PDB file of C-alpha atoms in Angstrom:
ATOM      1  CA  MET A   1      -0.135  -0.068   0.174  1.00 67.00           C
ATOM      2  CA  THR A   2       1.359   3.346  -0.875  1.00 76.00           C
ATOM      3  CA  THR A   3       1.886   6.131   1.888  1.00 89.00           C
ATOM      4  CA  THR A   4       1.693   9.597   0.513  1.00 94.00           C
ATOM      5  CA  LEU A   5       3.683  12.400   2.576  1.00 95.00           C
ATOM      6  CA  LEU A   6       3.239  15.878   1.547  1.00 97.00           C
ATOM      7  CA  HIS A   7       5.821  18.242   2.924  1.00 97.00           C
ATOM      8  CA  LEU A   8       5.486  22.121   2.943  1.00 98.00           C
ATOM      9  CA  ASP A   9       8.228  24.182   3.829  1.00 98.00           C
ATOM     10  CA  SER A  10       7.352  27.934   4.265  1.00 98.00           C
ATOM     11  CA  SER A  11      10.762  29.634   5.500  1.00 98.00           C
ATOM     12  CA  ILE A  12      12.169  32.273   3.091  1.00 97.00           C
ATOM     13  CA  SER A  13      15.747  31.276   4.291  1.00 94.00           C
ATOM     14  CA  PRO A  14      16.839  28.700   1.759  1.00 87.00           C
ATOM     15  CA  ASP A  15      20.210  28.041   4.080  1.00 89.00           C
ATOM     16  CA  GLY A  16      20.233  28.075   7.773  1.00 91.00           C
ATOM     17  CA  SER A  17      16.883  27.554   8.589  1.00 96.00           C
ATOM     18  CA  VAL A  18      15.725  25.417  11.583  1.00 98.00           C
ATOM     19  CA  SER A  19      12.370  24.372  10.184  1.00 98.00           C
ATOM     20  CA  ARG A  20      13.952  23.373   7.291  1.00 98.00           C
ATOM     21  CA  ALA A  21      16.442  21.185   8.891  1.00 98.00           C
ATOM     22  CA  LEU A  22      13.494  19.783  10.883  1.00 98.00           C
ATOM     23  CA  THR A  23      11.296  18.822   8.661  1.00 98.00           C
ATOM     24  CA  ALA A  24      14.070  17.251   6.117  1.00 97.00           C
ATOM     25  CA  ARG A  25      14.708  15.278   9.271  1.00 97.00           C
ATOM     26  CA  PHE A  26      11.332  14.005   9.386  1.00 97.00           C
ATOM     27  CA  ALA A  27      10.825  13.436   5.846  1.00 95.00           C
ATOM     28  CA  SER A  28      14.279  11.684   5.801  1.00 94.00           C
ATOM     29  CA  ALA A  29      13.517   9.279   8.431  1.00 94.00           C
ATOM     30  CA  TRP A  30      10.004   8.787   6.667  1.00 92.00           C
ATOM     31  CA  ARG A  31      11.254   7.718   3.513  1.00 88.00           C
ATOM     32  CA  ALA A  32      13.863   5.362   5.100  1.00 90.00           C
ATOM     33  CA  ARG A  33      10.960   3.403   6.989  1.00 87.00           C
ATOM     34  CA  HIS A  34       8.706   3.442   4.053  1.00 83.00           C
ATOM     35  CA  GLY A  35      10.820   3.010   1.056  1.00 80.00           C
ATOM     36  CA  ALA A  36       9.200   2.131  -1.991  1.00 69.00           C
ATOM     37  CA  ALA A  37       5.875   2.369  -0.715  1.00 66.00           C
ATOM     38  CA  LEU A  38       6.361   6.064  -0.143  1.00 80.00           C
ATOM     39  CA  ARG A  39       5.260   9.098  -2.181  1.00 89.00           C
ATOM     40  CA  HIS A  40       6.715  12.220  -1.069  1.00 91.00           C
ATOM     41  CA  HIS A  41       5.721  15.907  -2.657  1.00 94.00           C
ATOM     42  CA  HIS A  42       7.926  18.638  -1.724  1.00 96.00           C
ATOM     43  CA  LEU A  43       6.291  22.032  -1.869  1.00 97.00           C
ATOM     44  CA  ASP A  44       9.059  25.279  -1.154  1.00 97.00           C
ATOM     45  CA  LEU A  45       6.402  28.034  -0.622  1.00 98.00           C
ATOM     46  CA  ALA A  46       8.762  30.637  -0.374  1.00 97.00           C
ATOM     47  CA  ALA A  47      10.772  29.744  -3.773  1.00 96.00           C
ATOM     48  CA  GLU A  48       7.542  28.854  -5.584  1.00 96.00           C
ATOM     49  CA  PRO A  49       4.950  31.026  -3.913  1.00 96.00           C
ATOM     50  CA  VAL A  50       1.240  30.292  -4.385  1.00 97.00           C
ATOM     51  CA  PRO A  51      -0.923  32.912  -6.329  1.00 96.00           C
ATOM     52  CA  ALA A  52      -3.052  35.376  -3.785  1.00 96.00           C
ATOM     53  CA  LEU A  53      -6.348  35.259  -4.434  1.00 97.00           C
ATOM     54  CA  GLY A  54      -8.599  37.338  -6.245  1.00 96.00           C
ATOM     55  CA  ALA A  55     -12.094  38.830  -6.299  1.00 98.00           C
ATOM     56  CA  ALA A  56     -12.904  36.030  -8.789  1.00 98.00           C
ATOM     57  CA  PHE A  57     -12.137  33.063  -6.212  1.00 98.00           C
ATOM     58  CA  ASP A  58     -14.794  35.066  -3.735  1.00 97.00           C
ATOM     59  CA  ALA A  59     -17.382  34.746  -5.841  1.00 98.00           C
ATOM     60  CA  LEU A  60     -17.227  31.675  -6.957  1.00 98.00           C
ATOM     61  CA  GLY A  61     -16.850  30.450  -3.209  1.00 97.00           C
ATOM     62  CA  ARG A  62     -19.792  32.189  -2.281  1.00 97.00           C
ATOM     63  CA  ARG A  63     -21.950  30.893  -5.033  1.00 96.00           C
ATOM     64  CA  ALA A  64     -20.702  27.558  -3.808  1.00 96.00           C
ATOM     65  CA  GLU A  65     -21.590  27.706  -0.676  1.00 95.00           C
ATOM     66  CA  ARG A  66     -25.309  28.298  -1.553  1.00 95.00           C
ATOM     67  CA  LYS A  67     -25.277  24.982  -3.280  1.00 93.00           C
ATOM     68  CA  GLY A  68     -24.215  23.147  -0.345  1.00 91.00           C
ATOM     69  CA  VAL A  69     -21.658  20.905  -0.055  1.00 93.00           C
ATOM     70  CA  LEU A  70     -20.784  19.734  -3.256  1.00 91.00           C
ATOM     71  CA  PRO A  71     -18.191  17.039  -4.828  1.00 91.00           C
ATOM     72  CA  LEU A  72     -14.761  18.409  -5.929  1.00 92.00           C
ATOM     73  CA  GLU A  73     -15.438  17.360  -9.732  1.00 93.00           C
ATOM     74  CA  GLU A  74     -19.088  19.643 -10.053  1.00 94.00           C
ATOM     75  CA  ILE A  75     -17.402  22.526  -8.687  1.00 96.00           C
ATOM     76  CA  ALA A  76     -15.888  24.153 -12.072  1.00 96.00           C
ATOM     77  CA  SER A  77     -19.092  23.511 -13.371  1.00 96.00           C
ATOM     78  CA  LEU A  78     -20.195  26.643 -11.095  1.00 97.00           C
ATOM     79  CA  ALA A  79     -17.259  29.359 -12.728  1.00 97.00           C
ATOM     80  CA  GLN A  80     -19.092  32.223 -14.682  1.00 97.00           C
ATOM     81  CA  THR A  81     -16.006  33.753 -15.859  1.00 98.00           C
ATOM     82  CA  PRO A  82     -12.621  33.334 -17.218  1.00 98.00           C
ATOM     83  CA  GLU A  83     -11.334  34.752 -13.865  1.00 98.00           C
ATOM     84  CA  GLU A  84     -13.176  32.121 -11.916  1.00 98.00           C
ATOM     85  CA  GLU A  85     -12.444  29.303 -13.876  1.00 98.00           C
ATOM     86  CA  ARG A  86      -8.365  30.157 -13.825  1.00 98.00           C
ATOM     87  CA  GLU A  87      -8.996  30.728  -9.890  1.00 98.00           C
ATOM     88  CA  TRP A  88     -10.544  27.299  -9.531  1.00 98.00           C
ATOM     89  CA  ALA A  89      -7.922  25.582 -11.410  1.00 97.00           C
ATOM     90  CA  LEU A  90      -4.819  27.267  -9.257  1.00 97.00           C
ATOM     91  CA  SER A  91      -6.832  25.570  -6.321  1.00 98.00           C
ATOM     92  CA  ARG A  92      -8.415  22.147  -6.939  1.00 97.00           C
ATOM     93  CA  PRO A  93      -4.515  20.482  -7.783  1.00 97.00           C
ATOM     94  CA  MET A  94      -3.535  21.982  -4.298  1.00 97.00           C
ATOM     95  CA  ILE A  95      -6.773  20.494  -2.600  1.00 97.00           C
ATOM     96  CA  ALA A  96      -6.756  17.456  -4.103  1.00 96.00           C
ATOM     97  CA  ARG A  97      -3.159  17.060  -3.275  1.00 96.00           C
ATOM     98  CA  LEU A  98      -3.863  17.419   0.644  1.00 98.00           C
ATOM     99  CA  LEU A  99      -7.072  15.233   0.215  1.00 97.00           C
ATOM    100  CA  ALA A 100      -4.591  12.427  -0.818  1.00 96.00           C
ATOM    101  CA  ALA A 101      -1.975  12.865   1.192  1.00 96.00           C
ATOM    102  CA  ASP A 102      -1.747  10.508   4.524  1.00 95.00           C
ATOM    103  CA  VAL A 103       0.627  12.813   6.146  1.00 96.00           C
ATOM    104  CA  LEU A 104       0.891  16.493   6.044  1.00 98.00           C
ATOM    105  CA  LEU A 105       4.064  18.129   6.998  1.00 98.00           C
ATOM    106  CA  ILE A 106       4.531  21.571   7.645  1.00 98.00           C
ATOM    107  CA  GLY A 107       7.629  23.738   8.378  1.00 98.00           C
ATOM    108  CA  ALA A 108       6.474  27.079   9.660  1.00 98.00           C
ATOM    109  CA  PRO A 109       8.510  29.328  11.391  1.00 98.00           C
ATOM    110  CA  MET A 110       7.205  32.385  13.536  1.00 98.00           C
ATOM    111  CA  TYR A 111       7.001  35.966  11.745  1.00 98.00           C
ATOM    112  CA  ASN A 112       6.255  38.658  13.465  1.00 97.00           C
ATOM    113  CA  LEU A 113       4.179  36.794  15.740  1.00 96.00           C
ATOM    114  CA  THR A 114       2.348  34.145  13.172  1.00 97.00           C
ATOM    115  CA  VAL A 115       3.239  32.253   9.828  1.00 98.00           C
ATOM    116  CA  PRO A 116       5.054  33.107   6.982  1.00 98.00           C
ATOM    117  CA  THR A 117       2.870  35.023   4.312  1.00 97.00           C
ATOM    118  CA  GLY A 118       3.916  31.913   1.962  1.00 97.00           C
ATOM    119  CA  LEU A 119       1.931  29.681   4.225  1.00 98.00           C
ATOM    120  CA  LYS A 120      -1.119  31.608   4.699  1.00 98.00           C
ATOM    121  CA  ALA A 121      -1.325  32.006   0.705  1.00 98.00           C
ATOM    122  CA  TRP A 122      -1.463  28.320   0.396  1.00 98.00           C
ATOM    123  CA  ILE A 123      -4.152  27.961   3.318  1.00 98.00           C
ATOM    124  CA  ASP A 124      -6.343  30.703   1.847  1.00 98.00           C
ATOM    125  CA  ARG A 125      -5.487  28.876  -1.983  1.00 98.00           C
ATOM    126  CA  ILE A 126      -6.862  25.420  -0.687  1.00 98.00           C
ATOM    127  CA  THR A 127      -9.622  26.828   1.422  1.00 97.00           C
ATOM    128  CA  PHE A 128     -12.801  26.408  -0.209  1.00 96.00           C
ATOM    129  CA  PRO A 129     -16.442  26.288   1.035  1.00 95.00           C
ATOM    130  CA  GLY A 130     -17.539  22.288   1.796  1.00 94.00           C
ATOM    131  CA  VAL A 131     -13.821  20.594   0.024  1.00 96.00           C
ATOM    132  CA  TYR A 132     -13.521  18.722   3.034  1.00 97.00           C
ATOM    133  CA  GLN A 133     -16.787  17.235   3.716  1.00 95.00           C
ATOM    134  CA  ASP A 134     -17.985  14.141   2.380  1.00 93.00           C
ATOM    135  CA  ALA A 135     -20.798  15.166  -0.311  1.00 89.00           C
ATOM    136  CA  ALA A 136     -22.901  12.390   0.645  1.00 89.00           C
ATOM    137  CA  THR A 137     -22.630  12.069   4.298  1.00 92.00           C
ATOM    138  CA  ASN A 138     -21.128  15.374   5.438  1.00 89.00           C
ATOM    139  CA  GLU A 139     -18.656  13.621   6.849  1.00 95.00           C
ATOM    140  CA  ALA A 140     -14.843  15.114   7.483  1.00 97.00           C
ATOM    141  CA  LEU A 141     -12.742  13.818   4.498  1.00 97.00           C
ATOM    142  CA  LEU A 142      -9.477  15.042   6.301  1.00 97.00           C
ATOM    143  CA  ARG A 143     -10.645  12.660   9.653  1.00 97.00           C
ATOM    144  CA  ASP A 144      -7.836  10.438   9.169  1.00 96.00           C
ATOM    145  CA  THR A 145      -5.045  12.628   7.694  1.00 97.00           C
ATOM    146  CA  ARG A 146      -2.117  12.864   9.873  1.00 97.00           C
ATOM    147  CA  VAL A 147      -0.980  16.260  10.484  1.00 98.00           C
ATOM    148  CA  VAL A 148       2.666  17.329  11.772  1.00 98.00           C
ATOM    149  CA  LEU A 149       3.453  21.299  12.221  1.00 98.00           C
ATOM    150  CA  VAL A 150       6.606  22.071  13.032  1.00 98.00           C
ATOM    151  CA  ALA A 151       6.489  25.451  14.828  1.00 98.00           C
ATOM    152  CA  VAL A 152       9.730  27.163  15.049  1.00 98.00           C
ATOM    153  CA  ARG A 153      10.470  30.663  16.832  1.00 97.00           C
ATOM    154  CA  GLY A 154      13.351  32.646  17.467  1.00 96.00           C
ATOM    155  CA  GLY A 155      12.580  33.787  21.053  1.00 96.00           C
ATOM    156  CA  GLY A 156      10.219  31.929  23.641  1.00 96.00           C
ATOM    157  CA  TYR A 157       6.624  31.729  23.637  1.00 95.00           C
ATOM    158  CA  GLY A 158       5.816  28.077  24.993  1.00 91.00           C
ATOM    159  CA  PRO A 159       3.398  27.674  28.453  1.00 91.00           C
ATOM    160  CA  GLY A 160       4.752  30.113  31.039  1.00 91.00           C
ATOM    161  CA  ALA A 161       6.763  32.210  28.990  1.00 91.00           C
ATOM    162  CA  PRO A 162       6.116  36.075  29.512  1.00 93.00           C
ATOM    163  CA  ARG A 163       5.452  36.282  25.557  1.00 94.00           C
ATOM    164  CA  GLU A 164       2.742  33.256  25.627  1.00 95.00           C
ATOM    165  CA  HIS A 165       0.195  35.419  24.909  1.00 96.00           C
ATOM    166  CA  TRP A 166       1.995  36.872  22.166  1.00 96.00           C
ATOM    167  CA  ASP A 167       1.792  33.455  20.002  1.00 96.00           C
ATOM    168  CA  PHE A 168      -0.437  33.459  17.363  1.00 97.00           C
ATOM    169  CA  GLN A 169       1.318  30.730  15.282  1.00 97.00           C
ATOM    170  CA  VAL A 170       0.561  27.590  16.724  1.00 97.00           C
ATOM    171  CA  PRO A 171      -2.892  28.547  18.089  1.00 97.00           C
ATOM    172  CA  TYR A 172      -3.718  29.807  14.576  1.00 98.00           C
ATOM    173  CA  LEU A 173      -2.468  26.318  12.903  1.00 98.00           C
ATOM    174  CA  ARG A 174      -4.195  24.384  15.376  1.00 97.00           C
ATOM    175  CA  ALA A 175      -7.533  25.996  15.146  1.00 97.00           C
ATOM    176  CA  TYR A 176      -7.183  25.911  11.070  1.00 98.00           C
ATOM    177  CA  PHE A 177      -6.849  22.084  10.975  1.00 98.00           C
ATOM    178  CA  GLU A 178      -9.203  21.088  13.837  1.00 97.00           C
ATOM    179  CA  ARG A 179     -11.786  23.346  12.270  1.00 96.00           C
ATOM    180  CA  SER A 180     -10.855  21.449   8.763  1.00 97.00           C
ATOM    181  CA  GLY A 181     -11.499  18.148  10.041  1.00 97.00           C
ATOM    182  CA  VAL A 182      -8.141  17.098  10.982  1.00 98.00           C
ATOM    183  CA  THR A 183      -8.949  15.275  14.265  1.00 97.00           C
ATOM    184  CA  ALA A 184      -6.880  16.351  17.979  1.00 96.00           C
ATOM    185  CA  GLU A 185      -5.141  12.622  17.794  1.00 97.00           C
ATOM    186  CA  HIS A 186      -4.046  13.139  14.411  1.00 98.00           C
ATOM    187  CA  LEU A 187      -2.950  16.840  14.989  1.00 98.00           C
ATOM    188  CA  HIS A 188       0.957  16.914  16.311  1.00 98.00           C
ATOM    189  CA  VAL A 189       2.740  20.156  16.899  1.00 98.00           C
ATOM    190  CA  VAL A 190       6.371  20.110  17.639  1.00 98.00           C
ATOM    191  CA  THR A 191       7.615  23.452  18.497  1.00 98.00           C
ATOM    192  CA  ALA A 192      11.540  24.355  18.855  1.00 98.00           C
ATOM    193  CA  GLU A 193      11.817  27.730  20.869  1.00 97.00           C
ATOM    194  CA  LEU A 194      14.771  30.159  21.145  1.00 97.00           C
ATOM    195  CA  THR A 195      16.550  29.340  17.691  1.00 96.00           C
ATOM    196  CA  ARG A 196      18.265  33.194  17.668  1.00 95.00           C
ATOM    197  CA  ALA A 197      19.492  32.601  21.359  1.00 95.00           C
ATOM    198  CA  GLU A 198      22.937  32.410  19.522  1.00 94.00           C
ATOM    199  CA  ASP A 199      23.096  35.067  17.479  1.00 93.00           C
ATOM    200  CA  ILE A 200      21.202  37.823  19.801  1.00 95.00           C
ATOM    201  CA  PRO A 201      22.977  38.906  22.228  1.00 95.00           C
ATOM    202  CA  ALA A 202      19.767  39.789  24.477  1.00 93.00           C
ATOM    203  CA  LEU A 203      19.139  35.901  24.202  1.00 93.00           C
ATOM    204  CA  HIS A 204      22.816  34.463  25.413  1.00 96.00           C
ATOM    205  CA  ASP A 205      21.757  33.434  28.790  1.00 95.00           C
ATOM    206  CA  LEU A 206      19.028  31.293  27.146  1.00 93.00           C
ATOM    207  CA  ARG A 207      21.101  29.267  24.813  1.00 96.00           C
ATOM    208  CA  PRO A 208      21.149  26.150  27.177  1.00 96.00           C
ATOM    209  CA  LEU A 209      17.305  26.164  26.844  1.00 96.00           C
ATOM    210  CA  ALA A 210      17.655  26.507  23.401  1.00 95.00           C
ATOM    211  CA  VAL A 211      19.695  23.523  22.648  1.00 97.00           C
ATOM    212  CA  GLU A 212      17.254  21.572  24.918  1.00 97.00           C
ATOM    213  CA  SER A 213      14.313  22.821  22.836  1.00 97.00           C
ATOM    214  CA  LEU A 214      15.907  22.067  19.578  1.00 98.00           C
ATOM    215  CA  ALA A 215      16.993  18.214  21.060  1.00 98.00           C
ATOM    216  CA  LYS A 216      13.512  17.825  21.623  1.00 98.00           C
ATOM    217  CA  ALA A 217      11.709  18.724  18.909  1.00 98.00           C
ATOM    218  CA  GLU A 218      14.634  16.221  17.141  1.00 98.00           C
ATOM    219  CA  ALA A 219      13.412  13.426  19.345  1.00 98.00           C
ATOM    220  CA  THR A 220       9.843  14.200  19.191  1.00 98.00           C
ATOM    221  CA  LEU A 221       9.892  14.236  15.168  1.00 98.00           C
ATOM    222  CA  ASP A 222      12.128  11.406  14.867  1.00 97.00           C
ATOM    223  CA  ALA A 223       9.703   9.011  17.327  1.00 97.00           C
ATOM    224  CA  LEU A 224       6.895  10.464  15.156  1.00 97.00           C
ATOM    225  CA  ALA A 225       8.191   9.411  11.659  1.00 95.00           C
ATOM    226  CA  ALA A 226       8.616   5.775  13.324  1.00 93.00           C
ATOM    227  CA  THR A 227       4.959   5.334  14.404  1.00 92.00           C
ATOM    228  CA  LEU A 228       2.884   7.741  11.788  1.00 89.00           C
TER     229      LEU A 228
END
């Protein structure tokens, strides 16, 4: 049986990115485990940005929503303009690829307290009324999809940190995927904190905590790659 891994990176740094290193670590372990039975699709959302939504996407989405939950293959027939056809042609393959994935792996560094614009553009592009529900039963189509969110932050935003309430990265991603039908047992959030402790003088005293956080993230990802 073929297993499909959809792997997204959103860091704008091609070199020295902690989130890229961590997702690569998971993907490598995953490939080693599954071998020939694995399909690994890698999307670099920084190198190949997802086009931003246009007004036609909104118009088509509203029209589809008024129809209720529709099979994916019927949505194209609702398009009334070339612009709407283009918007759906951009979105449908991305939605289909997510629906086909057994595991979704996302590298998400924190930028300005939330996710990178490249990742947000992908989320906007794949979000369309009803596409993650079964048209016949209304069951969540992502209920069996396992999601691994690798959330990297230069500072400290974890539980008990002074800036915990400034974290609009992990709560946002968790809420989005839960709303989309991913179950709590299949949603795994792995964080690496204080990744700028080595190069920001104000954080130098926290370097031991940074090392500990990264080691914990690596161990957690190794364990997930061995069991998911």
